[in-house]
Amino acid sequence: MRGIITKAIGGFFFTADDKQNIYRCKLRGKIREQVYPGDYVEFEDNIVEQIYDRKRLLHRPAIANVDQVLIVLAVSDPEFNRRMLDRFLIIVEEASLKPLIVINKIELADSEFRLELDDYLNAGYQVCFVSVNEDIGLKKLKDNLHQHINVFTGPSGVGKSSLINKLIVDANLKVGEISKRLKRGVHTTRQVDLLPVVDGGGGWIADTPGFTSLDLSHVLPEELTYFYPEFIDYQVDCKFRGCSHTHEPKCAVKNAVNNGEISEIRYNSYKLFYQEVLKSNK
């Protein structure tokens, strides 16, 4: 059977089939490569016979084949922070992962709040508005977890632990217990579990805090433009190859901003981050 490794501990590899039944398996002796949660395998009679090629491997802690990152922020308490959201998006884009923006505590939003997210919808991002307290938007969010290995990230206090407790099968952990598990994820030796999503169509959630560093010093200035997807269709028309879209004449991205085709707020965010990565790369 084809399965996915959900946990590796003490020489055993807990493997889920396509119905999310879990089997405690050992590796066939001829297998020498390292195996991680998220690896897809072929197994029979509780023996892992083959490991399929993985698409990617995240580190600290190690999880294979993660393909979607849920960036969780709140309407308030803590207050919604666009610049923090943009920073998370750059980090996720740089890792070649799919971001899903999740805004919790939507019951606290006024009539104008959702308009703030129009810039991200127009840039092609998916946005889910949810309320853990009032069970708003959770079904739509679950639908977006189908067939994905998902990691959560976001600042403290936005409700990640409460949200995970709503989404995982047979959730019986108190919020404080989930928070404790997530915080342990900053250690490289931390045991990672993949948790099945309720009605998630084969979706999994990794009980790890996702990206623990928001540092952009590893991002090159010339790369940054590719992490703003709304720029991509325009930058091919810039007069100068390698245009930074900050000061050059006949810049198609700046023209699109002036014409209202690209959000001025997002563009100003880009310019601030450009200066940050430019300074860190000197």
GROMACS .gro file of N, CA and C in nm, residues 34 40 142 144 151 167 176 185 202 225 228 247 253 260 273 277:
model
   48
   34GLN      N    1   1.753   0.849   0.511
   34GLN     CA    2   1.679   0.901   0.626
   34GLN      C    3   1.533   0.918   0.588
   40TYR      N    4   0.637   0.998   0.151
   40TYR     CA    5   0.545   0.900   0.095
   40TYR      C    6   0.621   0.770   0.072
  142LYS      N    7  -1.120   2.406   0.598
  142LYS     CA    8  -1.091   2.263   0.585
  142LYS      C    9  -1.083   2.221   0.439
  144ASN      N   10  -0.977   2.383   0.198
  144ASN     CA   11  -0.849   2.427   0.142
  144ASN      C   12  -0.730   2.346   0.193
  151VAL      N   13   0.151   2.343   0.726
  151VAL     CA   14   0.221   2.397   0.842
  151VAL      C   15   0.155   2.531   0.876
  167LEU      N   16  -0.946   2.170   1.396
  167LEU     CA   17  -0.925   2.110   1.265
  167LEU      C   18  -0.876   1.966   1.267
  176GLY      N   19  -0.374   2.503   2.585
  176GLY     CA   20  -0.242   2.519   2.647
  176GLY      C   21  -0.149   2.405   2.612
  185GLY      N   22   0.857   2.299   1.903
  185GLY     CA   23   0.899   2.279   1.765
  185GLY      C   24   1.021   2.359   1.725
  202GLY      N   25  -0.788   1.384   0.319
  202GLY     CA   26  -0.649   1.341   0.315
  202GLY      C   27  -0.551   1.450   0.354
  225THR      N   28   1.152   4.094  -0.602
  225THR     CA   29   1.041   4.128  -0.692
  225THR      C   30   0.958   4.005  -0.729
  228TYR      N   31   0.656   3.909  -0.500
  228TYR     CA   32   0.534   3.990  -0.509
  228TYR      C   33   0.466   3.949  -0.640
  247HIS      N   34   1.363   5.316  -0.858
  247HIS     CA   35   1.406   5.449  -0.903
  247HIS      C   36   1.424   5.457  -1.055
  253VAL      N   37   0.623   4.839  -1.355
  253VAL     CA   38   0.561   4.816  -1.225
  253VAL      C   39   0.517   4.949  -1.165
  260GLY      N   40  -0.324   5.245  -1.080
  260GLY     CA   41  -0.415   5.175  -0.991
  260GLY      C   42  -0.428   5.027  -1.018
  273PHE      N   43   1.089   4.670   0.216
  273PHE     CA   44   1.162   4.544   0.226
  273PHE      C   45   1.284   4.544   0.134
  277VAL      N   46   1.656   4.440   0.262
  277VAL     CA   47   1.743   4.333   0.211
  277VAL      C   48   1.866   4.390   0.143
   0.00000   0.00000   0.00000
